[in-house]
PDB file of C-alpha atoms in Angstrom:
ATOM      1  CA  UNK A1359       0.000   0.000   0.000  1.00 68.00           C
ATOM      2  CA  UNK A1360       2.404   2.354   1.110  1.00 67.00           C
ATOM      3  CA  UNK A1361       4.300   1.867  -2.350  1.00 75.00           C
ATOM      4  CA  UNK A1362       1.767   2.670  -4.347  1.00 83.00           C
ATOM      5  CA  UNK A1363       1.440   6.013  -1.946  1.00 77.00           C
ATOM      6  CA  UNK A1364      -1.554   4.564  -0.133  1.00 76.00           C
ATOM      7  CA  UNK A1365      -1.870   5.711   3.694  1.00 74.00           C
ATOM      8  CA  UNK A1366      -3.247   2.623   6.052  1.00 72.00           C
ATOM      9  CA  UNK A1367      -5.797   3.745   8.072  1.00 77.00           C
ATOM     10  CA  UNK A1368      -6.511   1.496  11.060  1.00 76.00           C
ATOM     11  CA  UNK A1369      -9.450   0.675  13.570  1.00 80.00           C
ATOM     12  CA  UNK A1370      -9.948  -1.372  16.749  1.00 83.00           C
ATOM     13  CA  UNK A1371     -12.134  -4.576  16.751  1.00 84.00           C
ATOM     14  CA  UNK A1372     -13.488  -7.153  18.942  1.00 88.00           C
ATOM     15  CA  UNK A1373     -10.380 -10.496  18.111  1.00 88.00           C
ATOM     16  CA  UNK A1374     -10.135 -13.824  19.973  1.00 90.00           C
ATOM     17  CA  UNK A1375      -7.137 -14.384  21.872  1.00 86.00           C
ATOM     18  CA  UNK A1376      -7.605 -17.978  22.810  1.00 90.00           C
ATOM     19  CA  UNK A1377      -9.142 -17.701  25.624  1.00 92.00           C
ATOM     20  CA  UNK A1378     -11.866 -15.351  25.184  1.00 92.00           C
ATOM     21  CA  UNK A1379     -12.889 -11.958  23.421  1.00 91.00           C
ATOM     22  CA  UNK A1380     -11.050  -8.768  24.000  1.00 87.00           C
ATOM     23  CA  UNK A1381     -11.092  -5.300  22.430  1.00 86.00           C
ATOM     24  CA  UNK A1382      -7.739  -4.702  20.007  1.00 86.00           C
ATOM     25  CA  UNK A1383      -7.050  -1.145  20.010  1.00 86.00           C
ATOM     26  CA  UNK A1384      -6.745   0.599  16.532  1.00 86.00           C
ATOM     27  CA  UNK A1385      -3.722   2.323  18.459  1.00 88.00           C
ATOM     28  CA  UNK A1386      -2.323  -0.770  19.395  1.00 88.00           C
ATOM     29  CA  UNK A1387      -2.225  -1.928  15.778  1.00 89.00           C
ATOM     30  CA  UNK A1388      -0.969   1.405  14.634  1.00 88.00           C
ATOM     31  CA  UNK A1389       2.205   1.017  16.659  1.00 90.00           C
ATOM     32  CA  UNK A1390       2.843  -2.316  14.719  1.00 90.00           C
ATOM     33  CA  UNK A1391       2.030  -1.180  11.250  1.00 88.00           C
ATOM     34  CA  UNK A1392       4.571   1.563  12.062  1.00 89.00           C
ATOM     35  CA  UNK A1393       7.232  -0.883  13.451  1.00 90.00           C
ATOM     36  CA  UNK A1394       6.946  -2.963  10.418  1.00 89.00           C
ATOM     37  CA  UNK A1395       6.442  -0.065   7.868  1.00 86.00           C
ATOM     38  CA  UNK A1396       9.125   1.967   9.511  1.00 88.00           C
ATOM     39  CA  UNK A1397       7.015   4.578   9.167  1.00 88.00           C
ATOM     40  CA  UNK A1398       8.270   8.227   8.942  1.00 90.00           C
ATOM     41  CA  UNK A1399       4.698   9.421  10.399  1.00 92.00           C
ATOM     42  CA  UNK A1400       1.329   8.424  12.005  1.00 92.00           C
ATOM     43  CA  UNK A1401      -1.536  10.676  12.582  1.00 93.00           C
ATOM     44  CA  UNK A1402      -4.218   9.554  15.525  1.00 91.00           C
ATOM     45  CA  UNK A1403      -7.512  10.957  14.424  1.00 89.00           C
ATOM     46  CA  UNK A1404      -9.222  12.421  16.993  1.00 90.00           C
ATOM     47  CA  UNK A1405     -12.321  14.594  18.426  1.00 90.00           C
ATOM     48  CA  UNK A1406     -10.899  17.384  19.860  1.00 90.00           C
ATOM     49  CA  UNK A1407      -7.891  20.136  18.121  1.00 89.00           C
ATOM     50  CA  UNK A1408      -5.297  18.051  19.991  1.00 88.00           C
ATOM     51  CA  UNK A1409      -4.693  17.346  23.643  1.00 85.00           C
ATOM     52  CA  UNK A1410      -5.795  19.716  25.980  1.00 83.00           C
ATOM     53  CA  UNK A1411      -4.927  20.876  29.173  1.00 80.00           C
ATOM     54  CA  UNK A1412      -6.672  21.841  31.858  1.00 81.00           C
ATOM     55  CA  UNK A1413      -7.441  25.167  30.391  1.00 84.00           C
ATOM     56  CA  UNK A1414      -8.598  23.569  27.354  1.00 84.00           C
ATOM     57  CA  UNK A1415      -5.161  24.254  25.497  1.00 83.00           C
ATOM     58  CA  UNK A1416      -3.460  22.647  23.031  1.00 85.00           C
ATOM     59  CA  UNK A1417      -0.181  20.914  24.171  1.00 76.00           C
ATOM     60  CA  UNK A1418       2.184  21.108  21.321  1.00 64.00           C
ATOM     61  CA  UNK A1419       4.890  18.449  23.169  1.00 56.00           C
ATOM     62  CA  UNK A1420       4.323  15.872  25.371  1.00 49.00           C
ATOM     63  CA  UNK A1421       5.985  13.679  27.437  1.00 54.00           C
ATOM     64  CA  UNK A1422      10.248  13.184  27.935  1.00 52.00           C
ATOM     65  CA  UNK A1423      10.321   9.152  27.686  1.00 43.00           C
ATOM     66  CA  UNK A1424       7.131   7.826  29.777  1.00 42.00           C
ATOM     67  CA  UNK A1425       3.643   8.441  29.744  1.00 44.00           C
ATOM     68  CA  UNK A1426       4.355   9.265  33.648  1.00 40.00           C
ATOM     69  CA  UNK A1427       6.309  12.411  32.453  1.00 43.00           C
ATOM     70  CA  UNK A1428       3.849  14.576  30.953  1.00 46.00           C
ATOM     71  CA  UNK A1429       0.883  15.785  32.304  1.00 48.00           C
ATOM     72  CA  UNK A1430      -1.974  14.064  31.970  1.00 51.00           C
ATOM     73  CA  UNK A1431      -4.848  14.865  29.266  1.00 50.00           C
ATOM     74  CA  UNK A1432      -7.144  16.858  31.015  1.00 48.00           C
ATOM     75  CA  UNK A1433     -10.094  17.159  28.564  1.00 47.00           C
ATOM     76  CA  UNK A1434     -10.645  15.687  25.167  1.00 48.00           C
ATOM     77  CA  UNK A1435     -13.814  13.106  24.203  1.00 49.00           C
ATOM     78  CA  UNK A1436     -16.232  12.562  27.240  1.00 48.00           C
ATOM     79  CA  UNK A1437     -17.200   9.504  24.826  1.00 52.00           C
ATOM     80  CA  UNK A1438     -17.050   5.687  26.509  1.00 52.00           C
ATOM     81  CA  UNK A1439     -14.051   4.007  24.617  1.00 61.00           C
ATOM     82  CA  UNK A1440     -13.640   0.416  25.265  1.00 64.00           C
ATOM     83  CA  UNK A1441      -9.788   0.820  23.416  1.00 65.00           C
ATOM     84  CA  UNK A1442      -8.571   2.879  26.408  1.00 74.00           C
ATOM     85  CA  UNK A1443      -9.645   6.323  25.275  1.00 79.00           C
ATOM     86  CA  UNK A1444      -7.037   9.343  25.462  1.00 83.00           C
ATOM     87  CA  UNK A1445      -5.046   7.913  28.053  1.00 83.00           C
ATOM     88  CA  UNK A1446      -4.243   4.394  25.795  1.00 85.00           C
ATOM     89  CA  UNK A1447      -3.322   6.647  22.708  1.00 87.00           C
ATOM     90  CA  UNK A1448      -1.282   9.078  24.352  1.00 87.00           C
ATOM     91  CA  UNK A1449       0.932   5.754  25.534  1.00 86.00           C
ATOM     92  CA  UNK A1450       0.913   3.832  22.415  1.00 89.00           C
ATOM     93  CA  UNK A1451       2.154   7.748  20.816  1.00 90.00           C
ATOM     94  CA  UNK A1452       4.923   8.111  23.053  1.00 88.00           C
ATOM     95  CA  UNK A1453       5.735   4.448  22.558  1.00 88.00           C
ATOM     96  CA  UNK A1454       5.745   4.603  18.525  1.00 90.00           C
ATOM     97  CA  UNK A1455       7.941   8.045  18.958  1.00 89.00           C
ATOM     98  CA  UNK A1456      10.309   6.630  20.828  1.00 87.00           C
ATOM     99  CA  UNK A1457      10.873   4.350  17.958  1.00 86.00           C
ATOM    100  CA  UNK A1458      11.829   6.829  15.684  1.00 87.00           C
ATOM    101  CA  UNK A1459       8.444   7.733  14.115  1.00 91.00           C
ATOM    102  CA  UNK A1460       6.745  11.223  14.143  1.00 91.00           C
ATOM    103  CA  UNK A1461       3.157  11.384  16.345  1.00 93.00           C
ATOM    104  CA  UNK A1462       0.433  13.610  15.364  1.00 94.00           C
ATOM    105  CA  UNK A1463      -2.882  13.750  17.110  1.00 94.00           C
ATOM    106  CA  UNK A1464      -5.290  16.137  15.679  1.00 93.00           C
ATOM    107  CA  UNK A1465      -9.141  16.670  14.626  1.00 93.00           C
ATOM    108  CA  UNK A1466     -11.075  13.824  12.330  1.00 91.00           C
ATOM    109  CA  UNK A1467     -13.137  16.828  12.099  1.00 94.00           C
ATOM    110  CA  UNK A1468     -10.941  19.409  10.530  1.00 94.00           C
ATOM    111  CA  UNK A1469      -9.841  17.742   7.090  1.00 93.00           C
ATOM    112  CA  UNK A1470      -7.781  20.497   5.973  1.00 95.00           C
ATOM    113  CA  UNK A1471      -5.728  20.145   9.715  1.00 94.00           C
ATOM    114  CA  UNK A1472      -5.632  16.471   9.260  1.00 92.00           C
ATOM    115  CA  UNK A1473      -4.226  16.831   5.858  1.00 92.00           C
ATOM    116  CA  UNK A1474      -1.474  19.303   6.742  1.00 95.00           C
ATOM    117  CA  UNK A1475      -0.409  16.938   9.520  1.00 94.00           C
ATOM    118  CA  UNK A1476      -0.603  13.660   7.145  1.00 90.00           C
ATOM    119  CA  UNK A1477       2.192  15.245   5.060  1.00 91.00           C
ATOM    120  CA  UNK A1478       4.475  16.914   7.543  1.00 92.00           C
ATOM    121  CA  UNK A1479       2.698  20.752   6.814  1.00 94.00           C
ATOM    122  CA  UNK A1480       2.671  22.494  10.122  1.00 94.00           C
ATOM    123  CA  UNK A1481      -0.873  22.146  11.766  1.00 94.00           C
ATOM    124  CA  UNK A1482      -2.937  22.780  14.451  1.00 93.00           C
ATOM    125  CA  UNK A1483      -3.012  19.937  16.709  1.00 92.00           C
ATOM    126  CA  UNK A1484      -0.350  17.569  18.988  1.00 91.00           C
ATOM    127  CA  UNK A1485       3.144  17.037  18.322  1.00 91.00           C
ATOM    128  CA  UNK A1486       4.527  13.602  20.507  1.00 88.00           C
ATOM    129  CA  UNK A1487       8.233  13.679  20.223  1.00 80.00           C
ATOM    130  CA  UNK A1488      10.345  11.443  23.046  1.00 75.00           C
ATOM    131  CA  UNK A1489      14.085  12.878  22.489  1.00 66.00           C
ATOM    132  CA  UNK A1490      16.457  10.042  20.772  1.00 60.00           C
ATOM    133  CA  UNK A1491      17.820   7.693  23.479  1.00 57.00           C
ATOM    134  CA  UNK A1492      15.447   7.963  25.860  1.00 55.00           C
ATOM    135  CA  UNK A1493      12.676   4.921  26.174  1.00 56.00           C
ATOM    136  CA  UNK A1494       9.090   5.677  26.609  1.00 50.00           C
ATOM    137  CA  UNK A1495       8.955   2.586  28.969  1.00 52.00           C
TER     138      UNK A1495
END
């Protein structure tokens, strides 16, 4: 796909693990495809401009190796999310930047912002960057 300048988009589902049902996050299998793809970029698609703060601001960096590092997401869906919501992408995003690749979270519902950030344009939305060398475990 990505040879033929395709861009895989991804999606949790319900998968049997052998010994019962469990949710797969779409995040989870984003940080895989990426691995395997050595992908330059990924862009999480989400409902807000980014992730906010407690004042409802965008943060532009987040996190210096662990998802303990950073503040927390203050606001952002209110929506149930059996994948783990905010808090599950914001780790598997530190994770697949501390791999090498570049994390963007920004708004599904601002196509023109989601297309600047799918091909490196500057954008308004979340920049994850880990600094080289340091683990995001």
């Amino acid at each position: 796909m990505t040879s033929a300048g395709m861009t895989p988009v991804t999606f949790g589902d319900v998968v049997h693990d052998g010994k019962g049902f469990r949710i797969l996050s779409g995040d989870t299998i984003c940080v895989e495809l990426a691995e395997m793809l050595s992908a330059p970029r990924c862009v999480f698609s989400i409902d807000t401009d980014g992730v906010l703060d407690e004042k409802g601001a965008v943060i532009k960096l987040l996190g210096e190796g662990s998802a303990a590092s950073f503040p927390p997401p203050r606001k952002g869906s209110t929506a149930a999310d059996a994948t783990g919501g905010i808090a599950l992408k914001v780790a598997e995003a530190l994770r697949m930047a501390s791999s090498g690749t570049e994390v963007r979270l920004v708004s599904g519902l601002r196509p023109a912002e989601f297309s600047k950030a799918l091909n490196g344009m500057e954008f308004q939305g979340t920049t994850v960057e880990v600094p080289r060398g340091v683990s995001s475990g």
